[in-house]
PDB file of C-alpha atoms and ligand atoms in Angstrom:
ATOM      1  CA  MET A   1       0.000   0.000   0.000  1.00  0.00           C
ATOM      2  CA  ALA A   2       1.573   3.286  -1.089  1.00  0.00           C
ATOM      3  CA  ASP A   3       0.191   5.015   1.994  1.00  0.00           C
ATOM      4  CA  ASP A   4       2.186   2.725   4.233  1.00  0.00           C
ATOM      5  CA  ILE A   5       5.545   3.616   2.726  1.00  0.00           C
ATOM      6  CA  PRO A   6       7.148   6.407   4.737  1.00  0.00           C
ATOM      7  CA  SER A   7       8.093   9.446   2.690  1.00  0.00           C
ATOM      8  CA  PRO A   8      11.799   9.471   1.852  1.00  0.00           C
ATOM      9  CA  LEU A   9      14.131  11.171   4.283  1.00  0.00           C
ATOM     10  CA  PRO A  10      15.172  14.701   3.414  1.00  0.00           C
ATOM     11  CA  ARG A  11      18.305  14.549   1.247  1.00  0.00           C
ATOM     12  CA  THR A  12      20.884  13.580   3.810  1.00  0.00           C
ATOM     13  CA  THR A  13      24.188  11.808   3.444  1.00  0.00           C
ATOM     14  CA  ALA A  14      25.261   8.831   5.544  1.00  0.00           C
ATOM     15  CA  ALA A  15      27.608  11.168   7.454  1.00  0.00           C
ATOM     16  CA  VAL A  16      24.794  13.594   8.284  1.00  0.00           C
ATOM     17  CA  GLU A  17      22.571  10.717   9.398  1.00  0.00           C
ATOM     18  CA  ASP A  18      25.340   9.325  11.601  1.00  0.00           C
ATOM     19  CA  TYR A  19      25.722  12.689  13.318  1.00  0.00           C
ATOM     20  CA  LEU A  20      22.015  13.065  13.899  1.00  0.00           C
ATOM     21  CA  GLU A  21      21.841   9.499  15.226  1.00  0.00           C
ATOM     22  CA  ARG A  22      24.717  10.133  17.683  1.00  0.00           C
ATOM     23  CA  ILE A  23      23.345  13.535  18.748  1.00  0.00           C
ATOM     24  CA  ARG A  24      19.942  11.985  19.498  1.00  0.00           C
ATOM     25  CA  GLU A  25      21.562   9.166  21.503  1.00  0.00           C
ATOM     26  CA  LEU A  26      23.630  11.633  23.532  1.00  0.00           C
ATOM     27  CA  ILE A  27      20.614  13.808  24.291  1.00  0.00           C
ATOM     28  CA  GLN A  28      18.621  10.740  25.357  1.00  0.00           C
ATOM     29  CA  LYS A  29      21.459   9.445  27.512  1.00  0.00           C
ATOM     30  CA  LYS A  30      22.806  12.662  29.046  1.00  0.00           C
ATOM     31  CA  GLY A  31      20.205  15.309  28.343  1.00  0.00           C
ATOM     32  CA  TYR A  32      22.556  17.280  26.073  1.00  0.00           C
ATOM     33  CA  ALA A  33      25.030  16.864  23.213  1.00  0.00           C
ATOM     34  CA  ARG A  34      28.259  18.798  23.013  1.00  0.00           C
ATOM     35  CA  VAL A  35      30.930  18.877  20.313  1.00  0.00           C
ATOM     36  CA  VAL A  36      33.429  17.214  22.665  1.00  0.00           C
ATOM     37  CA  ASP A  37      31.067  14.266  23.292  1.00  0.00           C
ATOM     38  CA  ILE A  38      30.370  13.726  19.602  1.00  0.00           C
ATOM     39  CA  ALA A  39      34.094  13.904  18.800  1.00  0.00           C
ATOM     40  CA  ALA A  40      34.724  11.192  21.407  1.00  0.00           C
ATOM     41  CA  GLU A  41      31.893   8.981  20.107  1.00  0.00           C
ATOM     42  CA  LEU A  42      32.884   9.246  16.452  1.00  0.00           C
ATOM     43  CA  LYS A  43      36.639   9.291  17.204  1.00  0.00           C
ATOM     44  CA  ILE A  44      37.298  12.405  15.132  1.00  0.00           C
ATOM     45  CA  SER A  45      38.640  15.876  15.945  1.00  0.00           C
ATOM     46  CA  GLN A  46      36.529  18.538  17.622  1.00  0.00           C
ATOM     47  CA  ALA A  47      37.342  20.872  14.726  1.00  0.00           C
ATOM     48  CA  SER A  48      35.765  18.425  12.245  1.00  0.00           C
ATOM     49  CA  VAL A  49      32.735  18.016  14.466  1.00  0.00           C
ATOM     50  CA  THR A  50      32.305  21.791  14.782  1.00  0.00           C
ATOM     51  CA  THR A  51      32.414  22.198  10.988  1.00  0.00           C
ATOM     52  CA  MET A  52      29.790  19.481  10.533  1.00  0.00           C
ATOM     53  CA  VAL A  53      27.554  20.800  13.299  1.00  0.00           C
ATOM     54  CA  GLN A  54      27.631  24.293  11.762  1.00  0.00           C
ATOM     55  CA  ARG A  55      26.580  22.733   8.471  1.00  0.00           C
ATOM     56  CA  LEU A  56      23.711  20.851  10.171  1.00  0.00           C
ATOM     57  CA  ASP A  57      22.667  24.130  11.777  1.00  0.00           C
ATOM     58  CA  ALA A  58      22.712  25.898   8.389  1.00  0.00           C
ATOM     59  CA  GLU A  59      20.570  23.076   6.960  1.00  0.00           C
ATOM     60  CA  GLY A  60      18.035  23.460   9.754  1.00  0.00           C
ATOM     61  CA  LEU A  61      18.662  20.034  11.305  1.00  0.00           C
ATOM     62  CA  VAL A  62      20.192  21.182  14.609  1.00  0.00           C
ATOM     63  CA  LYS A  63      20.343  24.380  16.605  1.00  0.00           C
ATOM     64  CA  TYR A  64      23.904  24.932  17.705  1.00  0.00           C
ATOM     65  CA  GLU A  65      25.061  27.382  20.343  1.00  0.00           C
ATOM     66  CA  LYS A  66      28.787  27.564  20.733  1.00  0.00           C
ATOM     67  CA  TYR A  67      28.986  27.270  24.519  1.00  0.00           C
ATOM     68  CA  ARG A  68      25.804  25.369  25.233  1.00  0.00           C
ATOM     69  CA  GLY A  69      25.875  22.499  22.788  1.00  0.00           C
ATOM     70  CA  MET A  70      23.079  21.630  20.421  1.00  0.00           C
ATOM     71  CA  VAL A  71      19.515  20.418  20.122  1.00  0.00           C
ATOM     72  CA  LEU A  72      17.800  18.710  17.207  1.00  0.00           C
ATOM     73  CA  THR A  73      15.201  20.705  15.290  1.00  0.00           C
ATOM     74  CA  GLY A  74      11.920  19.010  14.355  1.00  0.00           C
ATOM     75  CA  ALA A  75      13.383  17.983  10.979  1.00  0.00           C
ATOM     76  CA  GLY A  76      16.608  16.764  12.597  1.00  0.00           C
ATOM     77  CA  GLU A  77      14.659  14.756  15.156  1.00  0.00           C
ATOM     78  CA  GLU A  78      12.568  13.182  12.386  1.00  0.00           C
ATOM     79  CA  VAL A  79      15.650  12.031  10.460  1.00  0.00           C
ATOM     80  CA  ALA A  80      17.362  10.765  13.635  1.00  0.00           C
ATOM     81  CA  ARG A  81      14.251   8.918  14.781  1.00  0.00           C
ATOM     82  CA  ARG A  82      13.864   7.116  11.463  1.00  0.00           C
ATOM     83  CA  ILE A  83      17.510   6.102  11.397  1.00  0.00           C
ATOM     84  CA  ALA A  84      17.233   4.827  14.976  1.00  0.00           C
ATOM     85  CA  HIS A  85      14.134   2.830  14.038  1.00  0.00           C
ATOM     86  CA  ARG A  86      15.940   1.290  11.051  1.00  0.00           C
ATOM     87  CA  HIS A  87      18.936   0.581  13.254  1.00  0.00           C
ATOM     88  CA  GLU A  88      16.811  -1.303  15.794  1.00  0.00           C
ATOM     89  CA  LEU A  89      14.822  -3.270  13.252  1.00  0.00           C
ATOM     90  CA  LEU A  90      17.814  -4.238  11.096  1.00  0.00           C
ATOM     91  CA  THR A  91      19.730  -5.270  14.212  1.00  0.00           C
ATOM     92  CA  SER A  92      16.970  -7.548  15.442  1.00  0.00           C
ATOM     93  CA  PHE A  93      16.473  -8.964  11.937  1.00  0.00           C
ATOM     94  CA  LEU A  94      20.146  -9.901  11.577  1.00  0.00           C
ATOM     95  CA  ARG A  95      20.051 -11.352  15.105  1.00  0.00           C
ATOM     96  CA  GLN A  96      17.160 -13.565  14.050  1.00  0.00           C
ATOM     97  CA  LEU A  97      19.423 -14.882  11.293  1.00  0.00           C
ATOM     98  CA  GLY A  98      21.983 -15.884  13.908  1.00  0.00           C
ATOM     99  CA  LEU A  99      24.761 -13.541  12.811  1.00  0.00           C
ATOM    100  CA  ASP A 100      27.653 -12.507  15.000  1.00  0.00           C
ATOM    101  CA  GLU A 101      27.199  -9.240  16.970  1.00  0.00           C
ATOM    102  CA  THR A 102      30.346  -7.704  15.466  1.00  0.00           C
ATOM    103  CA  VAL A 103      29.098  -8.400  11.948  1.00  0.00           C
ATOM    104  CA  ILE A 104      25.643  -7.114  12.872  1.00  0.00           C
ATOM    105  CA  SER A 105      26.773  -3.773  14.234  1.00  0.00           C
ATOM    106  CA  ARG A 106      29.117  -3.143  11.319  1.00  0.00           C
ATOM    107  CA  ASP A 107      26.566  -4.079   8.656  1.00  0.00           C
ATOM    108  CA  VAL A 108      23.673  -2.236  10.292  1.00  0.00           C
ATOM    109  CA  GLU A 109      25.672   1.003  10.388  1.00  0.00           C
ATOM    110  CA  GLY A 110      25.964   0.774   6.594  1.00  0.00           C
ATOM    111  CA  MET A 111      22.553  -0.695   5.736  1.00  0.00           C
ATOM    112  CA  GLU A 112      20.536   1.800   7.767  1.00  0.00           C
ATOM    113  CA  HIS A 113      21.674   4.636   5.491  1.00  0.00           C
ATOM    114  CA  HIS A 114      21.204   2.910   2.171  1.00  0.00           C
ATOM    115  CA  VAL A 115      18.112   0.746   2.390  1.00  0.00           C
ATOM    116  CA  SER A 116      15.095   2.162   0.506  1.00  0.00           C
ATOM    117  CA  PRO A 117      11.735   2.555   2.300  1.00  0.00           C
ATOM    118  CA  GLU A 118      10.334  -0.265   0.117  1.00  0.00           C
ATOM    119  CA  THR A 119      13.092  -2.715   1.034  1.00  0.00           C
ATOM    120  CA  PHE A 120      12.902  -1.671   4.652  1.00  0.00           C
ATOM    121  CA  ARG A 121       9.174  -2.456   4.676  1.00  0.00           C
ATOM    122  CA  ALA A 122       9.831  -5.884   3.155  1.00  0.00           C
ATOM    123  CA  ILE A 123      12.499  -6.654   5.777  1.00  0.00           C
ATOM    124  CA  GLU A 124      10.149  -5.440   8.490  1.00  0.00           C
ATOM    125  CA  SER A 125       7.374  -7.799   7.440  1.00  0.00           C
ATOM    126  CA  LEU A 126       9.782 -10.723   7.001  1.00  0.00           C
ATOM    127  CA  SER A 127      11.186 -10.025  10.450  1.00  0.00           C
ATOM    128  CA  ASN A 128       7.681  -9.992  11.950  1.00  0.00           C
ATOM    129  CA  TYR A 129       6.928 -13.281  10.196  1.00  0.00           C
ATOM    130  CA  LEU A 130      10.104 -14.896  11.573  1.00  0.00           C
ATOM    131  CA  GLU A 131       9.235 -13.620  15.039  1.00  0.00           C
ATOM    132  CA  LYS A 132       5.977 -15.565  14.893  1.00  0.00           C
ATOM    133  CA  ASN A 133       7.494 -18.650  13.255  1.00  0.00           C
ATOM    134  CA  PRO A 134      10.563 -19.757  15.204  1.00  0.00           C
ATOM    135  CA  GLU A 135      10.588 -23.127  13.405  1.00  0.00           C
ATOM    136  CA  VAL A 136      11.398 -21.288  10.157  1.00  0.00           C
ATOM    137  CA  VAL A 137      14.219 -19.432  11.896  1.00  0.00           C
ATOM    138  CA  ALA A 138      15.680 -22.760  13.028  1.00  0.00           C
ATOM    139  CA  LYS A 139      15.715 -23.997   9.411  1.00  0.00           C
ATOM    140  CA  ILE A 140      17.406 -20.984   7.850  1.00  0.00           C
ATOM    141  CA  ARG A 141      20.088 -20.298  10.439  1.00  0.00           C
ATOM    142  CA  PRO A 142      23.639 -21.293   9.560  1.00  0.00           C
ATOM    143  CA  SER A 143      24.387 -24.613  11.263  1.00  0.00           C
ATOM    144  CA  GLY A 144      26.019 -24.362  14.633  1.00  0.00           C
ATOM    145  CA  THR A 145      24.179 -21.214  15.744  1.00  0.00           C
ATOM    146  CA  THR A 146      21.418 -21.231  18.299  1.00  0.00           C
ATOM    147  CA  ALA A 147      18.678 -18.842  19.286  1.00  0.00           C
TER     148      ALA A 147
HETATM  149 ZN1   ZN B   1      23.060   3.242  13.490  1.00  0.00          ZN
END
């Protein structure tokens, strides 16, 4: 059903989405996000983070105040929320398939930025089906892995 497919995200790159995802996590965890925290999370310099955050501010995705840190705007929150939702669903889907956690976290970080809404929907319904049919999961898992 066309109505069920979420509208595409605003034009954002994987890097922008990663920032918004981290900023949202920091705000949820600590109540605020500062350049220094993001630099530590992403393991890059504070100067690079500042440049990116100023760009996100110019694009209307965050509101950045030099000494107080930043908050997500409505649009920024929307992008971050969708990425977080994809992250959670793709992670639990790959877990259902019995994959290793290291592989899962690496692959999800890439997939969440590139999967189309249509493919995401298909994965979501397959994942729901597997959830309700554990006997199917047992058949498709690589041998040697358990639930
Ligand atoms: Zn992610």
